[in-house]
């Protein structure tokens, strides 16, 4: 065998050995990928494969068809909670105490001195109306008594009812809530409680039942008494309870109320003291449906409780302690402040998908892929929450529970983990995330990574030693096959030579 042939044999043997040594590598990679699929499938099963959150959508960030979109609604906060944060500043209320709550979800939107003790003035009558509605029939007829006026001074707000006049409970409620008649409050207190003193005991017991923490009543109408007080937050609790009664809402939301003729009075029209309801007032809350109650004493200042509905949303607000800074019969500053506060509550807040399906919320490193070094972790659904209007995905805090890196191959929609979404320290929701795009597997990178491991280098070294031994053995065997045959003995050579000589052949023929 020539040296060139021996070199060709050696090269072929080396190539075959190297091919054999790496033939198992793709199989190993496929096995590893299969294990990863099993693990991710288990993760998907554990999470239910459903989305509960998302944000600013990437064009390629879609999840697998098997994932079902769901919605995670933000946790409701009771009226005992702190006011939520909003980058849009709330307007001036022109009162030392104020409170605003979203009635649809219980979120406190604004609180200023909400737990400070204040005198409620005639907003007290919200509690009076609540108890009367709970204890009396609207059609019950009550006769006004002289004793109903003994606690009232000449400057007290009156509705014009007279001694011995007979009115239904419904009409007496209108006399108390619209023109804020203290006379009607005492008549109703006696009718519902037996005496106004016993009725006040019922008021305080009901306040405790409602969870009021710093509220005490001394009379049914709100005339000043140092022992007659509440807070903006407590008054909102009472107001919310009253708002559950349809008749309270009907009366307290009316601009006018027509009283039928009685045994003492002709038919007459009552007018509200709430300028937000009065369409002729400069403070009219246009575009809102308003239910409210006003109040005023020198000690308590201008007080106002209002519930408003606009575009399907519902708010309740309380302002206490405003200045009596306008002429009689015109709106004081607290009405304008209340209107501005309500508009802010409607305009500066919204319930929306703060994260949308497909929003890329995090990034996960990807090894062994020539398509890139990372893949986006896209939301598998939407997070719906009550938040400041116009909030962007970048304004949210995203805490991702995803691996630092995964190995290719990665398919679009493969589960990657979960993220938690919050804003200004308030939890909004959590959502599974999945690969936003596919990432292919690279044999070249896999081999390079595999060979970078010391243990694998030892394996390759051992394989090469075996290959080298095989090559040496093959070369040695080839040399043995090419070795010349041994020379024959002398006698045999001469005989063979004679037999092959031409003369011998001719001689044999001659003798024949």
CSV table of N, CA and C in Angstrom, one decimal, residues 250-343:
chain,number,residue,atom,x,y,z
A,250,UNK,N,-85.2,58.8,45.9
A,250,UNK,CA,-86.2,59.6,45.1
A,250,UNK,C,-86.4,61.0,45.7
A,251,UNK,N,-86.5,61.0,47.0
A,251,UNK,CA,-86.8,62.3,47.7
A,251,UNK,C,-85.6,63.2,47.7
A,252,UNK,N,-84.4,62.6,48.2
A,252,UNK,CA,-83.2,63.4,48.3
A,252,UNK,C,-82.6,63.8,47.0
A,253,UNK,N,-83.1,63.2,45.9
A,253,UNK,CA,-82.6,63.5,44.6
A,253,UNK,C,-83.5,64.4,43.8
A,254,UNK,N,-84.6,64.9,44.4
A,254,UNK,CA,-85.6,65.7,43.8
A,254,UNK,C,-85.3,67.2,44.0
A,255,UNK,N,-85.4,68.0,42.9
A,255,UNK,CA,-85.2,69.4,43.0
A,255,UNK,C,-86.4,70.1,43.7
A,256,UNK,N,-87.6,69.5,43.4
A,256,UNK,CA,-88.8,70.0,44.0
A,256,UNK,C,-89.7,68.8,44.4
A,257,UNK,N,-90.7,69.1,45.3
A,257,UNK,CA,-91.6,68.1,45.7
A,257,UNK,C,-93.0,68.7,46.0
A,258,UNK,N,-94.0,68.2,45.4
A,258,UNK,CA,-95.3,68.8,45.6
A,258,UNK,C,-96.0,68.1,46.7
A,259,UNK,N,-96.3,68.9,47.7
A,259,UNK,CA,-97.1,68.4,48.9
A,259,UNK,C,-98.6,68.6,48.6
A,260,UNK,N,-99.4,67.5,48.8
A,260,UNK,CA,-100.8,67.7,48.6
A,260,UNK,C,-101.4,68.5,49.7
A,261,UNK,N,-102.6,69.0,49.4
A,261,UNK,CA,-103.3,69.8,50.4
A,261,UNK,C,-103.6,68.9,51.7
A,262,UNK,N,-103.5,69.6,52.8
A,262,UNK,CA,-103.7,68.9,54.1
A,262,UNK,C,-104.9,69.6,54.8
A,263,UNK,N,-105.1,69.1,56.0
A,263,UNK,CA,-106.2,69.8,56.8
A,263,UNK,C,-105.8,71.2,57.3
A,264,UNK,N,-104.5,71.5,57.1
A,264,UNK,CA,-104.0,72.8,57.6
A,264,UNK,C,-103.3,73.6,56.5
A,265,UNK,N,-103.0,73.1,55.4
A,265,UNK,CA,-102.3,73.8,54.3
A,265,UNK,C,-102.8,73.4,53.0
A,266,UNK,N,-102.7,74.4,52.1
A,266,UNK,CA,-103.0,74.2,50.7
A,266,UNK,C,-101.8,73.4,50.1
A,267,UNK,N,-102.1,72.9,48.9
A,267,UNK,CA,-101.0,72.2,48.2
A,267,UNK,C,-99.9,73.2,47.9
A,268,UNK,N,-98.7,72.7,48.1
A,268,UNK,CA,-97.5,73.6,47.9
A,268,UNK,C,-96.3,72.8,47.4
A,269,UNK,N,-95.3,73.6,46.9
A,269,UNK,CA,-94.2,72.9,46.3
A,269,UNK,C,-93.0,73.2,47.2
A,270,UNK,N,-92.3,72.2,47.6
A,270,UNK,CA,-91.0,72.3,48.4
A,270,UNK,C,-89.8,72.3,47.4
A,271,UNK,N,-88.8,73.1,47.7
A,271,UNK,CA,-87.7,73.3,46.9
A,271,UNK,C,-86.4,72.8,47.7
A,272,UNK,N,-85.5,72.2,47.0
A,272,UNK,CA,-84.3,71.7,47.6
A,272,UNK,C,-83.3,72.8,48.0
A,273,UNK,N,-82.5,72.5,49.0
A,273,UNK,CA,-81.5,73.5,49.4
A,273,UNK,C,-80.1,73.1,48.7
A,274,UNK,N,-80.1,72.0,47.9
A,274,UNK,CA,-78.9,71.5,47.3
A,274,UNK,C,-78.8,72.2,45.9
A,275,UNK,N,-77.9,73.1,45.8
A,275,UNK,CA,-77.7,73.8,44.5
A,275,UNK,C,-77.1,72.9,43.4
A,276,UNK,N,-76.6,71.8,43.7
A,276,UNK,CA,-76.1,70.9,42.7
A,276,UNK,C,-77.2,70.3,41.9
A,277,UNK,N,-78.4,70.2,42.5
A,277,UNK,CA,-79.6,69.6,41.9
A,277,UNK,C,-80.4,70.7,41.2
A,278,UNK,N,-80.2,71.9,41.6
A,278,UNK,CA,-81.0,73.0,41.0
A,278,UNK,C,-80.5,73.4,39.7
A,279,UNK,N,-81.2,73.2,38.6
A,279,UNK,CA,-80.8,73.5,37.3
A,279,UNK,C,-80.6,75.0,37.0
A,280,UNK,N,-81.2,75.8,37.9
A,280,UNK,CA,-81.1,77.3,37.7
A,280,UNK,C,-79.9,77.8,38.4
A,281,UNK,N,-79.2,77.0,39.2
A,281,UNK,CA,-78.1,77.5,39.9
A,281,UNK,C,-76.8,77.4,39.1
A,282,UNK,N,-75.9,78.4,39.4
A,282,UNK,CA,-74.6,78.4,38.8
A,282,UNK,C,-73.7,77.1,39.2
A,283,UNK,N,-74.1,76.5,40.3
A,283,UNK,CA,-73.4,75.4,40.8
A,283,UNK,C,-74.0,74.1,40.4
A,284,UNK,N,-74.9,74.1,39.5
A,284,UNK,CA,-75.6,72.9,39.0
A,284,UNK,C,-74.7,71.9,38.5
A,285,UNK,N,-74.8,70.6,38.9
A,285,UNK,CA,-73.9,69.6,38.5
A,285,UNK,C,-74.5,69.0,37.2
A,286,UNK,N,-74.2,69.7,36.1
A,286,UNK,CA,-74.7,69.2,34.8
A,286,UNK,C,-74.1,67.9,34.3
A,287,UNK,N,-74.9,67.1,33.8
A,287,UNK,CA,-74.4,65.8,33.3
A,287,UNK,C,-74.4,64.7,34.4
A,288,UNK,N,-74.7,65.0,35.6
A,288,UNK,CA,-74.8,64.0,36.7
A,288,UNK,C,-76.2,63.9,37.2
A,289,UNK,N,-76.5,62.7,37.7
A,289,UNK,CA,-77.7,62.5,38.5
A,289,UNK,C,-77.2,62.6,40.0
A,290,UNK,N,-77.8,63.5,40.7
A,290,UNK,CA,-77.3,63.8,42.0
A,290,UNK,C,-78.4,63.6,43.1
A,291,UNK,N,-77.9,63.0,44.2
A,291,UNK,CA,-78.8,62.8,45.4
A,291,UNK,C,-78.0,63.5,46.5
A,292,UNK,N,-78.6,64.3,47.3
A,292,UNK,CA,-77.8,65.0,48.3
A,292,UNK,C,-78.5,65.6,49.5
A,293,UNK,N,-77.8,66.0,50.5
A,293,UNK,CA,-78.3,66.7,51.7
A,293,UNK,C,-77.4,67.7,52.1
A,294,UNK,N,-77.9,68.9,52.4
A,294,UNK,CA,-77.1,70.0,52.9
A,294,UNK,C,-77.2,70.2,54.4
A,295,UNK,N,-76.3,71.1,54.9
A,295,UNK,CA,-76.4,71.4,56.3
A,295,UNK,C,-75.6,72.6,56.6
A,296,UNK,N,-76.0,73.4,57.7
A,296,UNK,CA,-75.3,74.5,58.1
A,296,UNK,C,-75.6,74.9,59.5
A,297,UNK,N,-74.6,75.1,60.3
A,297,UNK,CA,-74.7,75.8,61.6
A,297,UNK,C,-73.5,76.7,61.7
A,298,UNK,N,-73.5,77.6,62.6
A,298,UNK,CA,-72.3,78.5,62.8
A,298,UNK,C,-71.1,77.7,63.2
A,299,UNK,N,-71.3,76.7,64.1
A,299,UNK,CA,-70.2,75.9,64.6
A,299,UNK,C,-69.8,74.8,63.6
A,300,UNK,N,-70.7,74.3,62.9
A,300,UNK,CA,-70.4,73.2,61.9
A,300,UNK,C,-70.0,73.7,60.5
A,301,UNK,N,-70.4,74.9,60.2
A,301,UNK,CA,-70.1,75.4,58.9
A,301,UNK,C,-71.0,74.8,57.8
A,302,UNK,N,-70.6,75.0,56.6
A,302,UNK,CA,-71.4,74.5,55.5
A,302,UNK,C,-71.0,73.0,55.3
A,303,UNK,N,-72.0,72.1,55.3
A,303,UNK,CA,-71.8,70.7,55.1
A,303,UNK,C,-72.6,70.2,53.9
A,304,UNK,N,-72.1,69.1,53.3
A,304,UNK,CA,-72.8,68.6,52.2
A,304,UNK,C,-72.4,67.1,52.0
A,305,UNK,N,-73.5,66.3,51.7
A,305,UNK,CA,-73.3,64.9,51.3
A,305,UNK,C,-74.0,64.7,50.0
A,306,UNK,N,-73.3,64.0,49.1
A,306,UNK,CA,-73.8,63.9,47.7
A,306,UNK,C,-73.4,62.5,47.1
A,307,UNK,N,-74.4,62.0,46.5
A,307,UNK,CA,-74.1,60.8,45.6
A,307,UNK,C,-74.4,61.2,44.2
A,308,UNK,N,-73.5,60.8,43.3
A,308,UNK,CA,-73.7,61.2,41.9
A,308,UNK,C,-73.4,60.0,41.0
A,309,UNK,N,-74.2,60.0,39.9
A,309,UNK,CA,-74.0,59.0,38.8
A,309,UNK,C,-73.8,59.6,37.5
A,310,UNK,N,-72.8,59.1,36.8
A,310,UNK,CA,-72.4,59.6,35.5
A,310,UNK,C,-71.9,58.5,34.6
A,311,UNK,N,-72.4,58.3,33.5
A,311,UNK,CA,-71.9,57.3,32.5
A,311,UNK,C,-71.8,55.9,33.2
A,312,UNK,N,-72.7,55.6,34.0
A,312,UNK,CA,-72.7,54.2,34.6
A,312,UNK,C,-71.8,54.1,35.9
A,313,UNK,N,-71.1,55.2,36.3
A,313,UNK,CA,-70.3,55.1,37.5
A,313,UNK,C,-71.0,55.9,38.6
A,314,UNK,N,-70.7,55.5,39.8
A,314,UNK,CA,-71.3,56.0,41.0
A,314,UNK,C,-70.3,56.4,42.1
A,315,UNK,N,-70.5,57.7,42.5
A,315,UNK,CA,-69.6,58.2,43.6
A,315,UNK,C,-70.4,58.7,44.7
A,316,UNK,N,-69.8,58.8,45.9
A,316,UNK,CA,-70.4,59.4,47.1
A,316,UNK,C,-69.3,60.3,47.7
A,317,UNK,N,-69.7,61.5,48.1
A,317,UNK,CA,-68.8,62.4,48.7
A,317,UNK,C,-69.4,63.2,49.9
A,318,UNK,N,-68.5,63.6,50.8
A,318,UNK,CA,-68.8,64.3,51.9
A,318,UNK,C,-67.9,65.5,52.1
A,319,UNK,N,-68.4,66.7,52.3
A,319,UNK,CA,-67.5,67.8,52.7
A,319,UNK,C,-68.1,68.5,53.9
A,320,UNK,N,-67.3,68.9,54.8
A,320,UNK,CA,-67.7,69.4,56.1
A,320,UNK,C,-66.9,70.7,56.5
A,321,UNK,N,-67.6,71.6,57.1
A,321,UNK,CA,-66.9,72.8,57.6
A,321,UNK,C,-66.7,73.9,56.7
A,322,UNK,N,-67.4,74.0,55.6
A,322,UNK,CA,-67.2,75.1,54.6
A,322,UNK,C,-67.6,76.5,55.2
A,323,UNK,N,-67.1,77.5,54.5
A,323,UNK,CA,-67.5,78.9,54.9
A,323,UNK,C,-68.9,79.3,54.3
A,324,UNK,N,-69.5,80.1,55.1
A,324,UNK,CA,-70.8,80.7,54.6
A,324,UNK,C,-70.5,82.0,53.9
A,325,UNK,N,-69.9,81.8,52.7
A,325,UNK,CA,-69.3,82.9,51.9
A,325,UNK,C,-70.1,83.4,50.8
A,326,UNK,N,-71.4,83.3,50.8
A,326,UNK,CA,-72.3,83.8,49.7
A,326,UNK,C,-73.6,84.3,50.3
A,327,UNK,N,-74.2,85.1,49.6
A,327,UNK,CA,-75.5,85.7,50.0
A,327,UNK,C,-76.5,84.6,50.1
A,328,UNK,N,-77.5,84.8,51.0
A,328,UNK,CA,-78.6,83.8,51.2
A,328,UNK,C,-79.3,83.6,49.9
A,329,UNK,N,-79.5,82.3,49.5
A,329,UNK,CA,-80.2,82.0,48.3
A,329,UNK,C,-79.3,81.8,47.1
A,330,UNK,N,-78.0,81.9,47.4
A,330,UNK,CA,-77.0,81.6,46.3
A,330,UNK,C,-76.0,80.6,46.8
A,331,UNK,N,-75.3,79.9,45.9
A,331,UNK,CA,-74.4,78.8,46.3
A,331,UNK,C,-73.2,79.3,46.9
A,332,UNK,N,-72.8,78.7,48.0
A,332,UNK,CA,-71.5,79.0,48.7
A,332,UNK,C,-70.4,78.1,48.0
A,333,UNK,N,-69.2,78.4,48.4
A,333,UNK,CA,-68.0,77.8,47.7
A,333,UNK,C,-68.0,76.3,47.9
A,334,UNK,N,-68.6,75.8,48.9
A,334,UNK,CA,-68.5,74.3,49.1
A,334,UNK,C,-69.3,73.6,48.1
A,335,UNK,N,-70.3,74.2,47.5
A,335,UNK,CA,-71.0,73.5,46.4
A,335,UNK,C,-70.1,73.4,45.1
A,336,UNK,N,-69.4,74.5,44.8
A,336,UNK,CA,-68.5,74.4,43.7
A,336,UNK,C,-67.4,73.4,43.9
A,337,UNK,N,-66.9,73.4,45.1
A,337,UNK,CA,-65.8,72.5,45.5
A,337,UNK,C,-66.3,71.0,45.4
A,338,UNK,N,-67.5,70.8,45.8
A,338,UNK,CA,-68.1,69.5,45.7
A,338,UNK,C,-68.3,69.1,44.2
A,339,UNK,N,-68.8,70.0,43.4
A,339,UNK,CA,-68.9,69.7,42.0
A,339,UNK,C,-67.6,69.3,41.3
A,340,UNK,N,-66.6,70.1,41.7
A,340,UNK,CA,-65.3,69.9,41.1
A,340,UNK,C,-64.7,68.5,41.6
A,341,UNK,N,-64.9,68.2,42.8
A,341,UNK,CA,-64.4,66.9,43.4
A,341,UNK,C,-65.1,65.8,42.7
A,342,UNK,N,-66.4,65.9,42.4
A,342,UNK,CA,-67.1,64.8,41.7
A,342,UNK,C,-66.6,64.7,40.3
A,343,UNK,N,-66.5,65.8,39.6
A,343,UNK,CA,-65.9,65.7,38.2
A,343,UNK,C,-64.6,65.1,38.2
